[in-house]
Coordinates of C-alpha atoms in Angstrom, one line a residue:
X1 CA 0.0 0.0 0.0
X2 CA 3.2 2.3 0.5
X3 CA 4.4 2.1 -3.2
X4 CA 3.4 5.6 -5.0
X5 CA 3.1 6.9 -8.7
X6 CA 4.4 10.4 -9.3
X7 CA 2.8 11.4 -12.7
X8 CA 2.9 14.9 -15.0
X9 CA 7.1 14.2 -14.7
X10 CA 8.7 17.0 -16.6
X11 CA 11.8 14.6 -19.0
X12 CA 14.1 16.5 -17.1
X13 CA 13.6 15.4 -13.5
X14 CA 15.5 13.2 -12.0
X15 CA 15.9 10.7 -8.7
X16 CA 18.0 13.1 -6.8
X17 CA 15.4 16.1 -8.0
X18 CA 12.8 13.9 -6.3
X19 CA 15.0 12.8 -3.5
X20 CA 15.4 16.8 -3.0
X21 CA 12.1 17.6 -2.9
X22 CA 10.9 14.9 -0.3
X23 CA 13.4 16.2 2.2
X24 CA 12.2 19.6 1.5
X25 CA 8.7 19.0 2.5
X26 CA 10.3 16.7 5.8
X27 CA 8.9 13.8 4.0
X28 CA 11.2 10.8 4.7
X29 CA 13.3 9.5 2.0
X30 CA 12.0 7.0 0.1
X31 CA 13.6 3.8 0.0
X32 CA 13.0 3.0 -3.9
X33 CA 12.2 5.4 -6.6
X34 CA 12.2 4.1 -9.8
X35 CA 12.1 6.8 -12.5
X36 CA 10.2 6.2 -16.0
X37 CA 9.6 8.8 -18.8
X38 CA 7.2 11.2 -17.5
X39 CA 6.6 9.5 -14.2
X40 CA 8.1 7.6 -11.4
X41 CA 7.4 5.0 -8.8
X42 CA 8.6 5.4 -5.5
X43 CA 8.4 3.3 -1.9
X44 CA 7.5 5.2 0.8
X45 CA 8.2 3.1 4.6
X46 CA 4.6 3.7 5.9
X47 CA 1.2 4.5 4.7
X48 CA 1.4 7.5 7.4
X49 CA 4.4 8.8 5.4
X50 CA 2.3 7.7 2.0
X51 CA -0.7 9.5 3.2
X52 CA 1.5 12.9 3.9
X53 CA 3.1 12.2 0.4
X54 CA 0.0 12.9 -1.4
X55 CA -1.7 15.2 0.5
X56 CA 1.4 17.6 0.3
X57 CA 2.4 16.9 -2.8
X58 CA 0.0 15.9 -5.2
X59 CA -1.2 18.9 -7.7
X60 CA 0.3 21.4 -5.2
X61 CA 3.7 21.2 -5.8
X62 CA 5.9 22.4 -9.4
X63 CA 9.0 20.1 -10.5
X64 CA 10.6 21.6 -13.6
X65 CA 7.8 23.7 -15.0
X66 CA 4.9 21.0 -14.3
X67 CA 2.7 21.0 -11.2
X68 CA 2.8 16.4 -10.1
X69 CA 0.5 14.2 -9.4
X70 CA 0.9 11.8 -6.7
X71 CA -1.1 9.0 -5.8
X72 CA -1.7 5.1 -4.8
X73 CA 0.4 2.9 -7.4
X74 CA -2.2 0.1 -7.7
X75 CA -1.9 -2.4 -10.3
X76 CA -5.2 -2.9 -12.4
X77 CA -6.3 -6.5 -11.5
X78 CA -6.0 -4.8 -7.6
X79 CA -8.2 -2.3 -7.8
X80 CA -11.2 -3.8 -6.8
X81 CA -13.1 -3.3 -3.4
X82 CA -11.3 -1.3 -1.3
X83 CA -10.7 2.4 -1.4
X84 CA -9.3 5.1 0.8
X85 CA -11.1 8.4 0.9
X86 CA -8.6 11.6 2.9
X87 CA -9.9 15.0 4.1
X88 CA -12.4 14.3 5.8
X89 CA -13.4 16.9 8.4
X90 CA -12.4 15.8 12.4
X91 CA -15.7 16.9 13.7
X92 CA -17.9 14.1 11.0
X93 CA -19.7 12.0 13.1
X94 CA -19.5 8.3 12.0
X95 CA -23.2 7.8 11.5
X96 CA -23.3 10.4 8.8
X97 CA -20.4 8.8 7.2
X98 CA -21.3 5.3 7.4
X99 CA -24.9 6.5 5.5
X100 CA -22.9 8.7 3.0
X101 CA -20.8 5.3 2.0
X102 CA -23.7 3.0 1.6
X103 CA -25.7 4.6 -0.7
X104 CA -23.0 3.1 -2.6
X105 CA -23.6 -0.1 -1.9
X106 CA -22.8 -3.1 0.7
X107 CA -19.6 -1.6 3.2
X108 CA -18.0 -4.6 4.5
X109 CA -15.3 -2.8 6.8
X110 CA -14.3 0.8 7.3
X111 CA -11.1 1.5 9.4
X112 CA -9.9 4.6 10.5
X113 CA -6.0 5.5 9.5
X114 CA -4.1 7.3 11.9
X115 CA -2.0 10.0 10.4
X116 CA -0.6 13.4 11.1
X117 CA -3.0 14.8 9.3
X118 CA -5.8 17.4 10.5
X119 CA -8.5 16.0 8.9
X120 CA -9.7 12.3 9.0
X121 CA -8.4 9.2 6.4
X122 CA -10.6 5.7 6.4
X123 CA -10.1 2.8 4.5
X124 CA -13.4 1.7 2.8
X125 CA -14.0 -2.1 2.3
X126 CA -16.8 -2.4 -0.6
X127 CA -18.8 -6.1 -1.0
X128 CA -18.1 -5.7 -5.2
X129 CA -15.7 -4.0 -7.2
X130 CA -18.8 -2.1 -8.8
X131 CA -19.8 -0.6 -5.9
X132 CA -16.4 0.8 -5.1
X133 CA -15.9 1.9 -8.6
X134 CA -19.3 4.4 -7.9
X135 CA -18.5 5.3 -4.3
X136 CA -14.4 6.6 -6.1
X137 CA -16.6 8.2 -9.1
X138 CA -19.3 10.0 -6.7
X139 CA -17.5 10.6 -3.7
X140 CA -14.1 12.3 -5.6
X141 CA -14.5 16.0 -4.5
X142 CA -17.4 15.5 -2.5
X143 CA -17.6 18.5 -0.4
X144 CA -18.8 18.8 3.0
X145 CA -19.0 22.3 5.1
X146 CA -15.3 23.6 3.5
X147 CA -13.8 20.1 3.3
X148 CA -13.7 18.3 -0.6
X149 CA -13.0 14.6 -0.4
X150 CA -9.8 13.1 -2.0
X151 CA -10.7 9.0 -2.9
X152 CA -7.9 7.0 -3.9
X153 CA -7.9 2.6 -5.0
X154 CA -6.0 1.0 -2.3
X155 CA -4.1 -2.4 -2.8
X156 CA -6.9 -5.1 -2.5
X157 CA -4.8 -8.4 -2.1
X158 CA -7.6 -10.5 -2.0
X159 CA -8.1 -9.8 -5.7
X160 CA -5.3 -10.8 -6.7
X161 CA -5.5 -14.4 -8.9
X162 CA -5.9 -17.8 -7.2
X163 CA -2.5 -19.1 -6.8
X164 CA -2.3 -22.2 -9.5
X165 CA -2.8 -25.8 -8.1
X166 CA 0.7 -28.3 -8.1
X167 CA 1.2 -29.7 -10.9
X168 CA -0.1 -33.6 -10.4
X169 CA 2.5 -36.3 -10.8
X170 CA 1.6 -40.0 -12.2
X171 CA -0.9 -41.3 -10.3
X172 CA -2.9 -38.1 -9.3
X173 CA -0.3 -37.4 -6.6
X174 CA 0.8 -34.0 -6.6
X175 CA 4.2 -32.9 -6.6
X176 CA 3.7 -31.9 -2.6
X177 CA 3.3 -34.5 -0.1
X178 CA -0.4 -32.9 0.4
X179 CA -1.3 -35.2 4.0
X180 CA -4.1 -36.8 4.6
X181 CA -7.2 -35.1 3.7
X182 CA -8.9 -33.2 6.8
X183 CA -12.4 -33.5 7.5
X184 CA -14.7 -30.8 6.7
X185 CA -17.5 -29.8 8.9
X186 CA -20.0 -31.7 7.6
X187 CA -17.5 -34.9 7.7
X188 CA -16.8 -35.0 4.2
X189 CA -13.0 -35.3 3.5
X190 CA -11.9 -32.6 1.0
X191 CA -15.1 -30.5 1.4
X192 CA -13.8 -27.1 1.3
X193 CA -14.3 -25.1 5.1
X194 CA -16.5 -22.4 4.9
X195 CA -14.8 -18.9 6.0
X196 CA -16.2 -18.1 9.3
X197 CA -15.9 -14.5 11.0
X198 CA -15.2 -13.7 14.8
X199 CA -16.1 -11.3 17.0
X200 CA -12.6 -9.5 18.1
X201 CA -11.4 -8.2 21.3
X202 CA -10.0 -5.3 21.7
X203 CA -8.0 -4.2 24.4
X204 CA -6.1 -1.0 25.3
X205 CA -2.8 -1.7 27.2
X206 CA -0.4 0.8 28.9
X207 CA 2.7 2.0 26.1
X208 CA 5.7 0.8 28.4
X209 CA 4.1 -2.9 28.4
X210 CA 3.9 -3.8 24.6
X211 CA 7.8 -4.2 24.7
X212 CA 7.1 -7.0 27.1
X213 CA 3.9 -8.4 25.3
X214 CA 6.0 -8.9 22.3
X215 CA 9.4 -10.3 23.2
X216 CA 12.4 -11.0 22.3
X217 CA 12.3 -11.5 18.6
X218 CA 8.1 -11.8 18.9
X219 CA 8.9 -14.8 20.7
X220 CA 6.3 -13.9 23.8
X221 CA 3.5 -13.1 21.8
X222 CA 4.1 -16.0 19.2
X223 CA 3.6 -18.1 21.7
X224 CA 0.0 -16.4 22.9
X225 CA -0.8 -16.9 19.4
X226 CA 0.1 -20.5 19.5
X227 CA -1.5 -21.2 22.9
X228 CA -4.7 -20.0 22.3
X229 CA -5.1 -20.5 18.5
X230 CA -5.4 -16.5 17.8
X231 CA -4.3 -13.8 16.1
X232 CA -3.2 -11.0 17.9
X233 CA -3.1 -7.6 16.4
X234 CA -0.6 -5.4 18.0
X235 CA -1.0 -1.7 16.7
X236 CA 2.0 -0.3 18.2
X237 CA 2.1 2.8 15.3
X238 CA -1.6 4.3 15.9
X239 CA -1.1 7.2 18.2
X240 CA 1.8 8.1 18.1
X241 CA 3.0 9.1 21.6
X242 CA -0.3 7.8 23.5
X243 CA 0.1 6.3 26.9
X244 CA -1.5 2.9 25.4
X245 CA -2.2 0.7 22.4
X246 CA -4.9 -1.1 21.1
X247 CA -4.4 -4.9 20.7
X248 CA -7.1 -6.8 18.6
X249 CA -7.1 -10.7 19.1
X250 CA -9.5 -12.4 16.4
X251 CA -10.3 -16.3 17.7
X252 CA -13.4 -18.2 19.1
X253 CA -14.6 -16.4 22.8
X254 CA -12.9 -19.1 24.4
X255 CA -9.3 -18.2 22.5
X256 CA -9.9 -14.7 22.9
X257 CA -10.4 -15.1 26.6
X258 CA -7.3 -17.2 26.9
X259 CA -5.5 -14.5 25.0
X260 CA -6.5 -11.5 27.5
X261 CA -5.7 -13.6 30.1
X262 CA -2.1 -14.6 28.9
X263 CA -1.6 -10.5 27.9
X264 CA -2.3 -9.7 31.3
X265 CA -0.1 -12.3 33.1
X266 CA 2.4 -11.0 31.3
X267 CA 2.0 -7.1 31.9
X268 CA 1.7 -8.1 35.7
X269 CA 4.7 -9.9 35.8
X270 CA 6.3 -7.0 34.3
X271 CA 5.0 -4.7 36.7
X272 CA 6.1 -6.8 39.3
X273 CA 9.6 -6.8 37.6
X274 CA 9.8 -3.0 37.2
X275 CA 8.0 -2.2 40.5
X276 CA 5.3 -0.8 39.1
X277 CA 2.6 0.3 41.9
X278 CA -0.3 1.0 40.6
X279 CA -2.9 -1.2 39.3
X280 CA -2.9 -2.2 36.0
X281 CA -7.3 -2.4 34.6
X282 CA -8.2 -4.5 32.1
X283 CA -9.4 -2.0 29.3
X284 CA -12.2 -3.0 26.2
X285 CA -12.8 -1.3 23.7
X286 CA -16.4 -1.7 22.2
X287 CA -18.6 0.0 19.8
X288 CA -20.9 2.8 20.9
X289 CA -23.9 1.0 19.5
X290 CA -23.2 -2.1 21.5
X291 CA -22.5 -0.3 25.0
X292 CA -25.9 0.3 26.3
X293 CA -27.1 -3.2 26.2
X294 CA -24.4 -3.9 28.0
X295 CA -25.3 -1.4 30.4
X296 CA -28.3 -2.5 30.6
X297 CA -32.1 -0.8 32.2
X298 CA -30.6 1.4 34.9
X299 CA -27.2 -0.3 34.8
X300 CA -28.7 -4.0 35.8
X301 CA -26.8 -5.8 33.2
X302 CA -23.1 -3.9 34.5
X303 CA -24.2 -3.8 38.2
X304 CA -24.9 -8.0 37.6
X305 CA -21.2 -8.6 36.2
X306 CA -19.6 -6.4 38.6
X307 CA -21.6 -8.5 41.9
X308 CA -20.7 -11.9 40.1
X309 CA -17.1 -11.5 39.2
X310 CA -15.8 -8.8 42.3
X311 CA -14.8 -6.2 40.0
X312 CA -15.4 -2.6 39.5
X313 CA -16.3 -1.4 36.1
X314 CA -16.7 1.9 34.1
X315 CA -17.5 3.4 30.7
X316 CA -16.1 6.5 29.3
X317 CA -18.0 9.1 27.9
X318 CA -20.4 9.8 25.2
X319 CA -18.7 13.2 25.0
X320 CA -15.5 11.2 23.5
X321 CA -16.5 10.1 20.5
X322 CA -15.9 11.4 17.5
X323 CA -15.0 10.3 14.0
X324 CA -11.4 9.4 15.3
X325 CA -13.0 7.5 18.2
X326 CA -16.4 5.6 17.7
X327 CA -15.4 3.4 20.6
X328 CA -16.0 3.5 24.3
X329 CA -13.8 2.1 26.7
X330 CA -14.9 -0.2 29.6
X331 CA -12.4 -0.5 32.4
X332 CA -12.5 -3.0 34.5
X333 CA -10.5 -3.3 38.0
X334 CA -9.9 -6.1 40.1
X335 CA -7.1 -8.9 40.2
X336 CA -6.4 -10.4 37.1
X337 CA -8.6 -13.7 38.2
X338 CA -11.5 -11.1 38.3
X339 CA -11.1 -9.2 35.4
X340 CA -10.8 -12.6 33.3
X341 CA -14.1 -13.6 34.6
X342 CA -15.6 -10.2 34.1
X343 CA -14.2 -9.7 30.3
X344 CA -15.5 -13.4 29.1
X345 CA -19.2 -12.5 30.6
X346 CA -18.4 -8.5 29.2
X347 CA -18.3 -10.3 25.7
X348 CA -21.1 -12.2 25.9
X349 CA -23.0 -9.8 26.1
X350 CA -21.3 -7.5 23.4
X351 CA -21.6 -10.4 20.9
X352 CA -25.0 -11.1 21.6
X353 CA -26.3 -8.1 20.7
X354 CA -24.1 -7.8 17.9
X355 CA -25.8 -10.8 16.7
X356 CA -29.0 -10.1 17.9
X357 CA -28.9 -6.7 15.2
X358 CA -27.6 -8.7 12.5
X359 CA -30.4 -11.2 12.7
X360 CA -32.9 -8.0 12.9
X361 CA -31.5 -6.7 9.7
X362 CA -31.8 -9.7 7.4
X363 CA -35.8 -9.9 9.4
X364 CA -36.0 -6.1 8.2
X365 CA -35.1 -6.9 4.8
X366 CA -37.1 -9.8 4.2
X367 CA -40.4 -7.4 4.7
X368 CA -40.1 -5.2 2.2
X369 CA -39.0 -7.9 -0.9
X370 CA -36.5 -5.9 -3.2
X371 CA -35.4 -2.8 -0.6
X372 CA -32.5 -2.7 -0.3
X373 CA -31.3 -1.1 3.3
X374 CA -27.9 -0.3 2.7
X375 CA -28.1 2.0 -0.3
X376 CA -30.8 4.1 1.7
X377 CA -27.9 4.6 4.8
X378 CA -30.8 4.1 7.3
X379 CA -28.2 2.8 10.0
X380 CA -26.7 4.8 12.4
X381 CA -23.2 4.0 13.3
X382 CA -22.5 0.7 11.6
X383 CA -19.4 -0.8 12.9
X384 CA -16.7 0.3 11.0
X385 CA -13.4 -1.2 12.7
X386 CA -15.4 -4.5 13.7
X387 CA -15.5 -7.5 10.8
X388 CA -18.8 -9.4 10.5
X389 CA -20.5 -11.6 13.3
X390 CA -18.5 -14.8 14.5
X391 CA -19.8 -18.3 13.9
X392 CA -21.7 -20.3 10.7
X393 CA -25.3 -19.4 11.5
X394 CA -27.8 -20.0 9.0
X395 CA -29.9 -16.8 10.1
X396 CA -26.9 -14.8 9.4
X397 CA -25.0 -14.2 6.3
X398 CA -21.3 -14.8 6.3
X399 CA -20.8 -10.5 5.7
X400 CA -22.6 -8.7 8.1
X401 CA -24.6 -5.7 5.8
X402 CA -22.4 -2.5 6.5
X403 CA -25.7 -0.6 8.4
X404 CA -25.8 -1.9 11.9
X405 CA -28.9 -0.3 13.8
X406 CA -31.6 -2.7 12.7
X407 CA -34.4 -0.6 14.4
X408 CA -36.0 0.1 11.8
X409 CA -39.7 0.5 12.2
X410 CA -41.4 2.5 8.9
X411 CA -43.6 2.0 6.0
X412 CA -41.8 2.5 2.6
X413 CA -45.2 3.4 0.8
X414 CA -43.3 2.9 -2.9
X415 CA -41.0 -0.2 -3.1
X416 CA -40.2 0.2 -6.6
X417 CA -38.3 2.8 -8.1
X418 CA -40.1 5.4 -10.1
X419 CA -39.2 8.2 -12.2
X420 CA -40.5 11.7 -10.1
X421 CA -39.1 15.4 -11.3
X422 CA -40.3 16.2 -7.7
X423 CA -41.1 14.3 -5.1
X424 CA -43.8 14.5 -3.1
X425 CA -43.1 15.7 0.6
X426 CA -45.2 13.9 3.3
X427 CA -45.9 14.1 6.9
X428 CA -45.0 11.6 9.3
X429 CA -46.1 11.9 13.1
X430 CA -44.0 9.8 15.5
X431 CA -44.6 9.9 19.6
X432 CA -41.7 9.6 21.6
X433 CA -41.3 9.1 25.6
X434 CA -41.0 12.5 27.0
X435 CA -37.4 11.9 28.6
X436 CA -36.0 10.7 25.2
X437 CA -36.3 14.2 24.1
X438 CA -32.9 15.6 25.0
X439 CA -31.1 12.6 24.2
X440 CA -32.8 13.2 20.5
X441 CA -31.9 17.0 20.2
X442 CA -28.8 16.3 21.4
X443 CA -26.4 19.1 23.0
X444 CA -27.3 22.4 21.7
X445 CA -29.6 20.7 19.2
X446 CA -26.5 19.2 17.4
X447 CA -27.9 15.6 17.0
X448 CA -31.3 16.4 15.7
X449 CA -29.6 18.8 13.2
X450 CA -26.7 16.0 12.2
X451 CA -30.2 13.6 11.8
X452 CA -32.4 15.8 9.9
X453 CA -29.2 17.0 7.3
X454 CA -28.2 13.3 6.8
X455 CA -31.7 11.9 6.0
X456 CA -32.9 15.2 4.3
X457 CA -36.4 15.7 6.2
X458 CA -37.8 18.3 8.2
X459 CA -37.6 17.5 12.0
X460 CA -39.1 19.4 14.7
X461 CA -40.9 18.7 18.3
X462 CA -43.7 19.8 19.1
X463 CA -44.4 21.7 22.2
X464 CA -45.6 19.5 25.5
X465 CA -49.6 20.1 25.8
X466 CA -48.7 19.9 29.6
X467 CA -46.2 19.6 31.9
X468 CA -46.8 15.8 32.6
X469 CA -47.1 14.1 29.9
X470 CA -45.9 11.0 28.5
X471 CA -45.1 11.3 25.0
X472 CA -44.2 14.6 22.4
X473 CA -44.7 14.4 19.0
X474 CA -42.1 14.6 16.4
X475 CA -43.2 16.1 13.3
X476 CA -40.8 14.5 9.9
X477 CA -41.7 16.3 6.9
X478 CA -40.2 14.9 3.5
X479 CA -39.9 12.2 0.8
X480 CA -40.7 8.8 1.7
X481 CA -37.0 7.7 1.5
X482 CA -36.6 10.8 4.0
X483 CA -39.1 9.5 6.1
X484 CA -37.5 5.9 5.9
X485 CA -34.3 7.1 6.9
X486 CA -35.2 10.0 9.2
X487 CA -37.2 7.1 11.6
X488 CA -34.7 4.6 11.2
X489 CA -32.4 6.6 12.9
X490 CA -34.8 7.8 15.4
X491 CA -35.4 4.6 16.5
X492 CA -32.2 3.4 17.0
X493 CA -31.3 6.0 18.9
X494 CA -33.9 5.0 21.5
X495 CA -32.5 2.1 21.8
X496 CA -28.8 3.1 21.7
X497 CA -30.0 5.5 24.9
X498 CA -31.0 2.9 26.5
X499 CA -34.7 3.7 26.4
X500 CA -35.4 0.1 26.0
X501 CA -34.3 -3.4 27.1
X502 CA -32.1 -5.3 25.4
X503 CA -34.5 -8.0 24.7
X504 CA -37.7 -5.2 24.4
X505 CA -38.5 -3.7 21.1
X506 CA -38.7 -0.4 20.4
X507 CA -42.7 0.3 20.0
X508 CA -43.6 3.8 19.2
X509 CA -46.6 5.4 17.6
X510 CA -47.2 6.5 14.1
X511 CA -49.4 8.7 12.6
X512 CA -49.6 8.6 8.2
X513 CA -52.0 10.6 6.9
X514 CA -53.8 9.3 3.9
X515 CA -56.5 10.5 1.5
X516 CA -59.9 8.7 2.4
X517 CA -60.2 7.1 -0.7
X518 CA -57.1 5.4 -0.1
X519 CA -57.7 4.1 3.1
X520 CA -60.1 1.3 2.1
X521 CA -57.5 -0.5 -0.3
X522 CA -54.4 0.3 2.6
X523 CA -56.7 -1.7 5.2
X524 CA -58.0 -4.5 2.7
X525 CA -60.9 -6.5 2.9
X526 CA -61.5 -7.4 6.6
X527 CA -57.6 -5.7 7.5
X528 CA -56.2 -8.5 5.5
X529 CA -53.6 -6.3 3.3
X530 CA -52.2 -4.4 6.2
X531 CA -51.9 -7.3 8.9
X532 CA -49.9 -9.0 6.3
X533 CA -47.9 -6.2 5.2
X534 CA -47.2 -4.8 8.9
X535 CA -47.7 -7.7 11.2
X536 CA -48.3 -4.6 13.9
X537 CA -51.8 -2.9 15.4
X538 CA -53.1 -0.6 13.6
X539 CA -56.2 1.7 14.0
X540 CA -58.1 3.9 11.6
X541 CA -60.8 6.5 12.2
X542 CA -63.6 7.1 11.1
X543 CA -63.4 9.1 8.2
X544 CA -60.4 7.3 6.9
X545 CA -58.1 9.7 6.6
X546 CA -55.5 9.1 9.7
X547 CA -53.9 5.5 10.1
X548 CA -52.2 5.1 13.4
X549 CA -49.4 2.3 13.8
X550 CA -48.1 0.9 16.5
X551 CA -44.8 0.1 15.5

């Protein structure tokens, strides 16, 4: 991913003119550049460094009379799903990034880069090569506020050609001395095994530990690999200068407890051995959407773990996430026997309701035949720096769909696409609790205004008719994919607040306007048509013109 191409080379330039211009802009010298007629490619030692390469460089900077282009060197049959898009501003909250990408299509994966850089760099991970060819064609110069995206192909490995078979010998032996054949998972010897995904840990550790968590050589954490059948993922180059790391171990729960618990026999030991006094916590990182099921109704879930395993555990704040940081982190304290117990039962409960949206999305899709979820961005939040849910499970496809809140509760009145010069704006009336309000305008009204830009509708509250009641109304004017997307989000963030239960759905009241005439063939003979297209309550007045859903 480090290897650049320098184009719009005047014939005159040469490797030390290029060499001379890197250390000019404190750029570090490449370690290859191989120079061509009119352009050059050269090896940077980091994407960081790769990054600051272009964004200094390209179409800013005159060599000889002509102003360079510098980008990604990324050879044709590589450029397939995966793109990097730079500039992006710091203060872009994720959920109005994750529903810019997937109106683009499926987004497997999007990881944050860390760079030097003020504004924000992510690595996109498309499900087809199509849609990442439209998200590089529609999101090139994108602007938002002051900020124009740059989007670049990125080197896509997994596109790359199947390596040939071994050439079979006499006999049908191949050349290799193959084994014996293992069995599959059904039994059958030979049967291919089907690629499963986990559900990661991830762990923050103290800076002046990874030495000892790595080893001589990688010799410590080779071995925690080989122990507990994982991969360990130490990102010792993200934040430069922070106080501590993330480590991301990918296994089955078990191997990713036995990991954690190796990493932190290790950083005790060599706080024992360095005389280190103060305690070290065992830190998670997890998801935003995921933390307040883990919470729990009024903290019962956290309050539970913390009574069973004798440990003490907190969240950070809301107030820290940002584009740069859609995770929060849940410290845990206690002696190392504790904090073991405490992450295995932590995780359980993060990957249950990780699965528990998945399975609600593919139920969502299935009831409106032919929508398609993703491209309308109705998520909030989907996470980006997690891969999809662990574990064959027939319910749930082997890539998790990029949108992750599945709370999606509305009635898409046209599933099929039509040709409109202007669309018709409609009026959707959803009830909300009356102590969900704040968490839905946000601080200084900064999440309603994020919500109503991103699913372009009109979104106000109406004032209380009294001081005590219940519910307020929120009025969502717009199109019907507005509408769609506006409630969608709504929804989801009732239950990221915590509003409801894990296991309770989120049940809120609708009001859809519709003309009399229509109401009839909406209802169906004997409420046939809508109990089978909304398997939900619904009551009509009398004269037919207000629908209320209880959805």
């Amino acid at each position: 991913m480090n290897k650049l191409y320098v184009g719009n080379l005047s014939p005159s330039v040469t490797v030390e003119d290029l060499k001379q211009l890197f250390g000019e802009r404190k750029l570090p010298v490449a370690d290859q550049v191989l120079l061509k007629s009119g352009y050059a490619f050269v090896d940077f030692p980091d994407q960081n460094s790769a990054i600051k390469a272009i964004e200094t460089l390209s179409g800013k900077v005159e060599l000889h009379g002509k102003v360079i282009e510098v980008d990604y060197s990324v050879p044709k049959k590589l450029r397939s799903r995966k793109i990097q898009i730079r500039n992006i501003p710091p203060h872009l909250q994720w959920e109005v990034l994750d529903g810019l990408l997937a109106q683009y299509g499926t987004v497997e994966n999007v990881e944050q880069v860390n760079t030097d850089t003020e504004t924000a760099v992510v690595n996109v991970t498309y499900a087809t090569k199509e849609e990442a060819k439209v998200a590089i064609e529609k999101l090139t110069g994108h602007q938002f506020d002051d900020y124009s995206f740059k989007v670049s192909y990125i080197m896509d490995t997994d596109a790359a050609p199947p390596v040939q078979a071994p050439r079979t010998r006499r006999g049908g032996r191949t050349s290799r001395d193959q084994g014996s054949s293992q069995p599959g998972p059904s039994g059958g010897y030979g049967s291919p095994r089907p690629r499963q995904h986990d559900f990661p840990l991830r762990m923050l550790v103290p800076t002046q530990f990874v030495g000892a968590i790595i080893g001589k050589e990688g010799n410590t954490i080779k071995d925690v690999t080989k122990q507990t059948q994982s991969k360990v993922d130490i990102h010792r180059k993200e934040n430069a200068g922070a106080a501590e790391k993330p480590i991301t171990i990918h296994s089955t729960p078990e191997g990713c407890s036995a990991a954690c618990r190796m990493i932190l026999d290790i950083m005790q030991k060599e706080a024992n051995e360095t005389k280190t006094t103060e305690d070290i916590p065992l830190k998670i990182l997890a998801h935003n959407s995921l933390v307040g099921r883990l919470i729990g109704k009024e903290g019962r879930n956290l309050k539970k773990i913390e009574e069973e395993t004798g440990t003490k555990i907190t969240i950070s704040s809301l107030q820290d996430l940002t584009i740069y940081n859609p995770e929060r982190t849940i410290t845990v304290k206690g002696s190392v026997d504790a904090c073991c117990k405490a992450e295995m039962e932590i995780m359980k409960k993060l990957r249950e309701a990780y699965e528990n949206d998945i399975a609600a999305i593919n139920q969502q899709a299935n009831l409106i035949p032919g929508l398609n979820l993703n491209a309308l961005g109705i998520f909030s939040s989907g996470l980006p720096v997690l891969p999809p849910a662990a574990g064959p499970r027939s319910a749930v496809p082997a890539v998790a769909p990029a949108g992750y809140n599945p709370f999606l509760v509305s009635i898409l009145s046209h599933g099929h696409k039509r040709e409109e010069k202007a669309p018709e704006q409609e009026v959707v009336y959803l009830f909300i609790p009356t102590q969900a309000v704040g968490a839905l305008i946000g601080k200084k009204g900064q999440h309603i205004k994020q919500l109503a830009h991103f699913a372009g509708a009109s979104i106000k509250i109406a004032p209380a008719e009294s001081p005590d009641v219940t519910e307020r109304m929120v009025i969502i004017t717009g199109t019907p994919e507005a509408q769609f997307k506006a409630q969608g989000r709504i929804f989801g963030k009732l239950k990221e607040e915590n509003f409801f239960s894990a296991k309770e759905e989120v049940k809120l009241e609708t009001h859809i306007k519709v003309p009399s005439s229509a109401a009839g063939r909406v209802i169906g003979k004997g409420g046939k048509t809508v109990s089978m297209r909304l398997n939900c309550p619904l009551n009509c007045s009398n004269n037919n013109a207000l629908l209320q859903l209880f959805i």
